[in-house]
PDB file of C-alpha atoms in Angstrom:
ATOM      1  CA  ALA A   3     -58.970   5.688  32.455  1.00 80.00           C
ATOM      2  CA  GLN A   4     -59.625   5.039  36.125  1.00 88.00           C
ATOM      3  CA  SER A   5     -57.862   6.632  39.067  1.00 92.00           C
ATOM      4  CA  VAL A   6     -58.114   7.394  42.750  1.00 95.00           C
ATOM      5  CA  ALA A   7     -56.689  10.255  44.765  1.00 96.00           C
ATOM      6  CA  GLN A   8     -55.813  10.260  48.426  1.00 96.00           C
ATOM      7  CA  PRO A   9     -55.342  13.940  49.267  1.00 96.00           C
ATOM      8  CA  GLU A  10     -53.607  13.400  52.612  1.00 96.00           C
ATOM      9  CA  ASP A  11     -50.165  11.826  52.886  1.00 95.00           C
ATOM     10  CA  GLN A  12     -50.535  11.525  56.650  1.00 97.00           C
ATOM     11  CA  VAL A  13     -53.327  11.481  59.198  1.00 98.00           C
ATOM     12  CA  ASN A  14     -52.620  11.761  62.914  1.00 98.00           C
ATOM     13  CA  VAL A  15     -55.253  11.085  65.558  1.00 98.00           C
ATOM     14  CA  ALA A  16     -55.384  10.336  69.260  1.00 98.00           C
ATOM     15  CA  GLU A  17     -56.489   6.908  70.402  1.00 98.00           C
ATOM     16  CA  GLY A  18     -60.234   6.835  70.970  1.00 97.00           C
ATOM     17  CA  ASN A  19     -60.933   9.641  68.503  1.00 98.00           C
ATOM     18  CA  PRO A  20     -62.676   9.164  65.160  1.00 97.00           C
ATOM     19  CA  LEU A  21     -60.475   8.352  62.198  1.00 98.00           C
ATOM     20  CA  THR A  22     -61.192   9.395  58.604  1.00 98.00           C
ATOM     21  CA  VAL A  23     -59.021   8.663  55.572  1.00 98.00           C
ATOM     22  CA  LYS A  24     -60.153  10.424  52.404  1.00 98.00           C
ATOM     23  CA  CYS A  25     -60.394   9.055  48.882  1.00 98.00           C
ATOM     24  CA  THR A  26     -61.870  10.397  45.662  1.00 97.00           C
ATOM     25  CA  TYR A  27     -62.194   8.435  42.454  1.00 96.00           C
ATOM     26  CA  SER A  28     -62.576   8.838  38.731  1.00 93.00           C
ATOM     27  CA  VAL A  29     -63.960   6.024  36.579  1.00 90.00           C
ATOM     28  CA  SER A  30     -66.195   5.550  33.588  1.00 88.00           C
ATOM     29  CA  GLY A  31     -68.961   3.107  34.285  1.00 84.00           C
ATOM     30  CA  ASN A  32     -69.814   1.514  37.624  1.00 86.00           C
ATOM     31  CA  PRO A  33     -67.354   2.302  40.429  1.00 89.00           C
ATOM     32  CA  TYR A  34     -65.967  -0.744  42.217  1.00 92.00           C
ATOM     33  CA  LEU A  35     -64.014   0.639  45.158  1.00 96.00           C
ATOM     34  CA  PHE A  36     -61.728  -0.982  47.696  1.00 96.00           C
ATOM     35  CA  TRP A  37     -59.705  -0.183  50.810  1.00 97.00           C
ATOM     36  CA  TYR A  38     -56.558  -2.061  51.753  1.00 97.00           C
ATOM     37  CA  VAL A  39     -54.233  -1.736  54.753  1.00 97.00           C
ATOM     38  CA  GLN A  40     -50.496  -2.407  54.879  1.00 96.00           C
ATOM     39  CA  TYR A  41     -48.636  -2.955  58.123  1.00 92.00           C
ATOM     40  CA  PRO A  42     -44.838  -2.463  58.165  1.00 87.00           C
ATOM     41  CA  ASN A  43     -42.931  -4.952  56.022  1.00 84.00           C
ATOM     42  CA  ARG A  44     -46.094  -6.842  55.132  1.00 87.00           C
ATOM     43  CA  GLY A  45     -48.300  -7.304  52.108  1.00 88.00           C
ATOM     44  CA  LEU A  46     -51.610  -5.508  51.658  1.00 93.00           C
ATOM     45  CA  GLN A  47     -54.713  -6.802  53.404  1.00 95.00           C
ATOM     46  CA  PHE A  48     -58.254  -6.274  52.156  1.00 95.00           C
ATOM     47  CA  LEU A  49     -60.471  -4.173  54.451  1.00 96.00           C
ATOM     48  CA  LEU A  50     -63.724  -3.601  52.565  1.00 96.00           C
ATOM     49  CA  LYS A  51     -65.269  -2.902  49.191  1.00 94.00           C
ATOM     50  CA  TYR A  52     -68.197  -1.140  47.570  1.00 95.00           C
ATOM     51  CA  ILE A  53     -69.779  -2.882  44.608  1.00 91.00           C
ATOM     52  CA  THR A  54     -73.424  -1.839  44.724  1.00 87.00           C
ATOM     53  CA  GLY A  55     -76.251  -1.258  47.191  1.00 87.00           C
ATOM     54  CA  ASP A  56     -75.980   0.430  50.581  1.00 90.00           C
ATOM     55  CA  ASN A  57     -73.702   3.473  50.536  1.00 93.00           C
ATOM     56  CA  LEU A  58     -72.276   2.585  53.974  1.00 96.00           C
ATOM     57  CA  VAL A  59     -70.040  -0.445  53.772  1.00 96.00           C
ATOM     58  CA  LYS A  60     -68.762  -2.251  56.861  1.00 95.00           C
ATOM     59  CA  GLY A  61     -65.474  -4.130  56.852  1.00 94.00           C
ATOM     60  CA  SER A  62     -62.780  -5.721  58.974  1.00 91.00           C
ATOM     61  CA  TYR A  63     -61.422  -4.428  62.310  1.00 92.00           C
ATOM     62  CA  GLY A  64     -64.352  -2.033  62.861  1.00 95.00           C
ATOM     63  CA  PHE A  65     -63.719   0.010  59.725  1.00 97.00           C
ATOM     64  CA  GLU A  66     -66.456   1.316  57.465  1.00 97.00           C
ATOM     65  CA  ALA A  67     -66.555   3.438  54.351  1.00 97.00           C
ATOM     66  CA  GLU A  68     -69.126   5.767  52.887  1.00 96.00           C
ATOM     67  CA  PHE A  69     -69.707   5.840  49.136  1.00 96.00           C
ATOM     68  CA  ASN A  70     -70.864   9.210  47.803  1.00 96.00           C
ATOM     69  CA  LYS A  71     -71.635   9.200  44.114  1.00 94.00           C
ATOM     70  CA  SER A  72     -72.265  12.936  43.763  1.00 94.00           C
ATOM     71  CA  GLN A  73     -68.923  13.796  45.373  1.00 95.00           C
ATOM     72  CA  THR A  74     -67.138  10.780  43.803  1.00 95.00           C
ATOM     73  CA  SER A  75     -65.747   9.929  47.208  1.00 97.00           C
ATOM     74  CA  PHE A  76     -65.191   6.775  49.219  1.00 98.00           C
ATOM     75  CA  HIS A  77     -63.853   7.841  52.616  1.00 98.00           C
ATOM     76  CA  LEU A  78     -62.694   5.260  55.164  1.00 98.00           C
ATOM     77  CA  LYS A  79     -63.848   5.746  58.741  1.00 98.00           C
ATOM     78  CA  LYS A  80     -63.490   4.263  62.180  1.00 98.00           C
ATOM     79  CA  PRO A  81     -65.475   5.668  65.111  1.00 96.00           C
ATOM     80  CA  SER A  82     -62.773   5.053  67.729  1.00 97.00           C
ATOM     81  CA  ALA A  83     -59.165   4.594  66.584  1.00 97.00           C
ATOM     82  CA  LEU A  84     -56.684   2.227  68.218  1.00 97.00           C
ATOM     83  CA  VAL A  85     -52.899   2.475  68.352  1.00 96.00           C
ATOM     84  CA  SER A  86     -52.860  -0.809  66.423  1.00 95.00           C
ATOM     85  CA  ASP A  87     -54.630   0.946  63.514  1.00 96.00           C
ATOM     86  CA  SER A  88     -51.377   2.755  62.728  1.00 96.00           C
ATOM     87  CA  ALA A  89     -50.515   1.637  59.192  1.00 97.00           C
ATOM     88  CA  LEU A  90     -50.509   2.637  55.521  1.00 97.00           C
ATOM     89  CA  TYR A  91     -53.951   2.726  53.911  1.00 97.00           C
ATOM     90  CA  PHE A  92     -54.675   2.456  50.203  1.00 97.00           C
ATOM     91  CA  CYS A  93     -57.824   3.251  48.292  1.00 97.00           C
ATOM     92  CA  ALA A  94     -58.287   1.474  44.955  1.00 96.00           C
ATOM     93  CA  VAL A  95     -60.696   1.352  42.029  1.00 94.00           C
ATOM     94  CA  SER A  96     -61.269  -1.692  39.849  1.00 90.00           C
ATOM     95  CA  GLY A  97     -62.016  -1.769  36.155  1.00 83.00           C
ATOM     96  CA  ASP A  98     -60.999  -3.562  32.975  1.00 77.00           C
ATOM     97  CA  TYR A  99     -59.365  -6.396  34.984  1.00 78.00           C
ATOM     98  CA  LYS A 100     -57.053  -3.937  36.723  1.00 85.00           C
ATOM     99  CA  LEU A 101     -56.959  -2.512  40.225  1.00 89.00           C
ATOM    100  CA  SER A 102     -55.593   1.040  40.373  1.00 91.00           C
ATOM    101  CA  PHE A 103     -54.278   2.288  43.710  1.00 94.00           C
ATOM    102  CA  GLY A 104     -53.928   5.686  45.275  1.00 94.00           C
ATOM    103  CA  ALA A 105     -50.588   6.856  46.660  1.00 95.00           C
ATOM    104  CA  GLY A 106     -51.518   5.817  50.183  1.00 96.00           C
ATOM    105  CA  THR A 107     -52.155   7.587  53.491  1.00 97.00           C
ATOM    106  CA  THR A 108     -50.041   6.908  56.550  1.00 97.00           C
ATOM    107  CA  VAL A 109     -52.175   6.795  59.680  1.00 98.00           C
ATOM    108  CA  THR A 110     -50.578   7.327  63.065  1.00 97.00           C
ATOM    109  CA  VAL A 111     -52.670   6.825  66.183  1.00 97.00           C
ATOM    110  CA  ARG A 112     -51.005   8.171  69.328  1.00 96.00           C
ATOM    111  CA  ALA A 113     -51.710   6.753  72.743  1.00 95.00           C
TER     112      ALA A 113
ATOM    113  CA  ASN B  26     -53.410 -22.621  53.639  1.00 65.00           C
ATOM    114  CA  ALA B  27     -50.298 -20.733  52.465  1.00 79.00           C
ATOM    115  CA  GLY B  28     -52.124 -18.237  50.192  1.00 94.00           C
ATOM    116  CA  VAL B  29     -49.729 -16.289  47.954  1.00 96.00           C
ATOM    117  CA  THR B  30     -46.040 -17.123  48.370  1.00 96.00           C
ATOM    118  CA  GLN B  31     -43.244 -14.973  46.963  1.00 97.00           C
ATOM    119  CA  THR B  32     -39.542 -15.788  46.779  1.00 96.00           C
ATOM    120  CA  PRO B  33     -37.011 -14.428  47.403  1.00 97.00           C
ATOM    121  CA  LYS B  34     -37.944 -11.894  50.095  1.00 96.00           C
ATOM    122  CA  PHE B  35     -34.773  -9.883  49.520  1.00 97.00           C
ATOM    123  CA  GLN B  36     -32.410  -9.646  46.557  1.00 97.00           C
ATOM    124  CA  VAL B  37     -29.494  -7.424  45.573  1.00 97.00           C
ATOM    125  CA  LEU B  38     -28.511  -7.279  41.914  1.00 97.00           C
ATOM    126  CA  LYS B  39     -25.933  -5.465  39.886  1.00 97.00           C
ATOM    127  CA  THR B  40     -26.984  -3.397  36.886  1.00 97.00           C
ATOM    128  CA  GLY B  41     -27.445  -5.624  33.860  1.00 97.00           C
ATOM    129  CA  GLN B  42     -28.055  -8.841  35.758  1.00 97.00           C
ATOM    130  CA  SER B  43     -31.221 -10.825  35.232  1.00 96.00           C
ATOM    131  CA  MET B  44     -33.360 -12.621  37.750  1.00 96.00           C
ATOM    132  CA  THR B  45     -36.783 -14.136  38.334  1.00 98.00           C
ATOM    133  CA  LEU B  46     -39.154 -13.346  41.170  1.00 98.00           C
ATOM    134  CA  GLN B  47     -41.289 -16.364  41.929  1.00 98.00           C
ATOM    135  CA  CYS B  48     -44.962 -16.286  42.873  1.00 98.00           C
ATOM    136  CA  ALA B  49     -47.177 -19.249  43.708  1.00 97.00           C
ATOM    137  CA  GLN B  50     -50.728 -19.438  45.011  1.00 97.00           C
ATOM    138  CA  ASP B  51     -52.609 -22.440  46.331  1.00 95.00           C
ATOM    139  CA  MET B  52     -56.142 -21.014  46.169  1.00 94.00           C
ATOM    140  CA  ASN B  53     -56.845 -22.087  42.570  1.00 93.00           C
ATOM    141  CA  HIS B  54     -57.182 -18.434  41.568  1.00 93.00           C
ATOM    142  CA  GLU B  55     -57.509 -17.688  37.868  1.00 93.00           C
ATOM    143  CA  TYR B  56     -56.292 -14.097  38.102  1.00 93.00           C
ATOM    144  CA  MET B  57     -52.723 -13.202  39.112  1.00 95.00           C
ATOM    145  CA  SER B  58     -50.816  -9.944  38.945  1.00 96.00           C
ATOM    146  CA  TRP B  59     -47.544  -8.216  39.789  1.00 98.00           C
ATOM    147  CA  TYR B  60     -47.264  -4.739  41.314  1.00 97.00           C
ATOM    148  CA  ARG B  61     -44.334  -2.604  42.327  1.00 97.00           C
ATOM    149  CA  GLN B  62     -44.506  -0.271  45.308  1.00 96.00           C
ATOM    150  CA  ASP B  63     -42.465   2.908  45.420  1.00 94.00           C
ATOM    151  CA  PRO B  64     -42.677   5.650  48.083  1.00 87.00           C
ATOM    152  CA  GLY B  65     -45.354   8.224  47.345  1.00 84.00           C
ATOM    153  CA  MET B  66     -46.549   6.398  44.241  1.00 86.00           C
ATOM    154  CA  GLY B  67     -48.739   3.675  45.662  1.00 89.00           C
ATOM    155  CA  LEU B  68     -48.783   0.389  43.812  1.00 93.00           C
ATOM    156  CA  ARG B  69     -48.406   0.242  40.046  1.00 95.00           C
ATOM    157  CA  LEU B  70     -49.468  -2.729  37.972  1.00 95.00           C
ATOM    158  CA  ILE B  71     -46.679  -4.369  35.959  1.00 97.00           C
ATOM    159  CA  HIS B  72     -48.327  -7.406  34.327  1.00 97.00           C
ATOM    160  CA  TYR B  73     -51.373  -9.527  34.944  1.00 94.00           C
ATOM    161  CA  SER B  74     -52.903 -12.820  33.859  1.00 94.00           C
ATOM    162  CA  VAL B  75     -56.551 -13.909  33.743  1.00 91.00           C
ATOM    163  CA  GLY B  76     -55.690 -17.573  33.356  1.00 91.00           C
ATOM    164  CA  ALA B  77     -53.046 -20.085  32.314  1.00 93.00           C
ATOM    165  CA  GLY B  78     -51.526 -19.139  28.972  1.00 94.00           C
ATOM    166  CA  ILE B  79     -52.912 -15.586  29.056  1.00 94.00           C
ATOM    167  CA  THR B  80     -50.907 -12.531  30.099  1.00 96.00           C
ATOM    168  CA  ASP B  81     -51.242  -8.806  29.498  1.00 95.00           C
ATOM    169  CA  GLN B  82     -49.392  -5.599  30.266  1.00 95.00           C
ATOM    170  CA  GLY B  83     -50.217  -3.267  33.079  1.00 93.00           C
ATOM    171  CA  GLU B  84     -49.176   0.291  33.732  1.00 92.00           C
ATOM    172  CA  VAL B  85     -45.382  -0.151  33.884  1.00 96.00           C
ATOM    173  CA  PRO B  86     -44.400  -3.292  31.912  1.00 97.00           C
ATOM    174  CA  ASN B  87     -41.085  -2.176  30.375  1.00 96.00           C
ATOM    175  CA  GLY B  88     -38.102  -4.240  31.501  1.00 96.00           C
ATOM    176  CA  TYR B  89     -40.225  -7.101  32.811  1.00 97.00           C
ATOM    177  CA  ASN B  90     -41.483 -10.375  31.352  1.00 97.00           C
ATOM    178  CA  VAL B  91     -44.069 -12.817  32.641  1.00 97.00           C
ATOM    179  CA  SER B  92     -45.465 -16.200  31.699  1.00 96.00           C
ATOM    180  CA  ARG B  93     -48.337 -18.294  33.045  1.00 96.00           C
ATOM    181  CA  SER B  94     -47.848 -21.969  32.239  1.00 96.00           C
ATOM    182  CA  THR B  95     -49.882 -23.194  35.236  1.00 96.00           C
ATOM    183  CA  THR B  96     -52.731 -21.807  37.321  1.00 95.00           C
ATOM    184  CA  GLU B  97     -50.531 -21.802  40.433  1.00 96.00           C
ATOM    185  CA  ASP B  98     -47.392 -19.978  39.251  1.00 97.00           C
ATOM    186  CA  PHE B  99     -46.762 -16.516  37.835  1.00 98.00           C
ATOM    187  CA  PRO B 100     -43.018 -15.659  37.716  1.00 98.00           C
ATOM    188  CA  LEU B 101     -41.760 -12.155  36.994  1.00 98.00           C
ATOM    189  CA  ARG B 102     -38.507 -11.880  35.052  1.00 98.00           C
ATOM    190  CA  LEU B 103     -36.206  -8.880  35.042  1.00 96.00           C
ATOM    191  CA  LEU B 104     -34.322  -9.067  31.770  1.00 91.00           C
ATOM    192  CA  SER B 105     -31.480  -6.608  32.458  1.00 96.00           C
ATOM    193  CA  ALA B 106     -31.803  -4.979  35.865  1.00 96.00           C
ATOM    194  CA  ALA B 107     -31.548  -1.201  36.184  1.00 97.00           C
ATOM    195  CA  PRO B 108     -31.351   0.989  39.320  1.00 97.00           C
ATOM    196  CA  SER B 109     -34.846   2.305  38.455  1.00 96.00           C
ATOM    197  CA  GLN B 110     -36.167  -1.191  39.169  1.00 97.00           C
ATOM    198  CA  THR B 111     -35.179  -0.934  42.818  1.00 97.00           C
ATOM    199  CA  SER B 112     -38.533  -1.415  44.503  1.00 97.00           C
ATOM    200  CA  VAL B 113     -40.735  -3.702  46.530  1.00 96.00           C
ATOM    201  CA  TYR B 114     -42.617  -6.161  44.356  1.00 98.00           C
ATOM    202  CA  PHE B 115     -45.957  -7.714  45.247  1.00 97.00           C
ATOM    203  CA  CYS B 116     -47.720 -10.618  43.662  1.00 97.00           C
ATOM    204  CA  ALA B 117     -51.500 -10.778  44.097  1.00 96.00           C
ATOM    205  CA  SER B 118     -54.285 -13.103  43.023  1.00 95.00           C
ATOM    206  CA  LYS B 119     -58.060 -13.365  43.041  1.00 93.00           C
ATOM    207  CA  SER B 120     -60.574 -16.011  42.154  1.00 86.00           C
ATOM    208  CA  GLN B 121     -61.762 -14.586  38.841  1.00 74.00           C
ATOM    209  CA  GLY B 122     -60.802 -11.904  36.398  1.00 61.00           C
ATOM    210  CA  THR B 123     -63.799  -9.808  37.334  1.00 74.00           C
ATOM    211  CA  ASN B 124     -63.749  -6.283  38.680  1.00 78.00           C
ATOM    212  CA  THR B 125     -65.571  -7.035  41.936  1.00 80.00           C
ATOM    213  CA  GLY B 126     -63.314  -9.519  43.710  1.00 85.00           C
ATOM    214  CA  GLU B 127     -60.649  -8.571  46.241  1.00 89.00           C
ATOM    215  CA  LEU B 128     -56.978  -9.312  45.709  1.00 93.00           C
ATOM    216  CA  PHE B 129     -54.897 -11.516  48.015  1.00 94.00           C
ATOM    217  CA  PHE B 130     -51.315 -10.291  48.323  1.00 95.00           C
ATOM    218  CA  GLY B 131     -48.008 -11.980  49.008  1.00 96.00           C
ATOM    219  CA  GLU B 132     -45.579 -10.617  51.593  1.00 94.00           C
ATOM    220  CA  GLY B 133     -43.444  -8.842  49.007  1.00 95.00           C
ATOM    221  CA  SER B 134     -39.954  -9.099  47.511  1.00 97.00           C
ATOM    222  CA  ARG B 135     -37.544  -6.234  48.158  1.00 96.00           C
ATOM    223  CA  LEU B 136     -35.171  -5.748  45.229  1.00 97.00           C
ATOM    224  CA  THR B 137     -32.143  -3.476  45.202  1.00 97.00           C
ATOM    225  CA  VAL B 138     -30.262  -2.845  41.957  1.00 97.00           C
ATOM    226  CA  LEU B 139     -26.794  -1.345  42.348  1.00 96.00           C
TER     227      LEU B 139
END
């Protein structure tokens, strides 16, 4: 079985500060990992994914994520957060034709 | 390009009623799926399809039916609605039934069962 865990329900940061949203995963076989963002009353939007290769993956809106196989982690990062980054973020792992999501982390960036 | 279109956006049902949530995509995607989103539980897979005529169960399939007669459409049927099915439902698609492609989501359908 595959699963992801997002240990923080909420993350609060000041605008301009670094933002990190944590994710750990469990999967047999190759880990295919994704981050999605959901703005209020909207569907989920794809941010980035790790399939293979470089452990640092760059995605949309200045976000990046670091894959760490030994720690089974795939943390989402942004060097300088914006108020407009306030949203619900989901980590997900893909396997056996299914995408399994974490519970989500609400990010609030204060001006 | 409309992407993934879900209808209706909002629906209120009484316990025991049936209804169909519609999903259509215009990207010629082979893979389509339905998720429900509940607070604190993320998204849970209900049913999915890897192509026309092929469907399979996800994590929480009980009380729901699906069919895939065309590549474009993937309706979700609630057979006899229950209050536990109050949720936000998302349809999503991707180009192939592989594990490496990203999903494209609709805007969601908010269902309330009284």
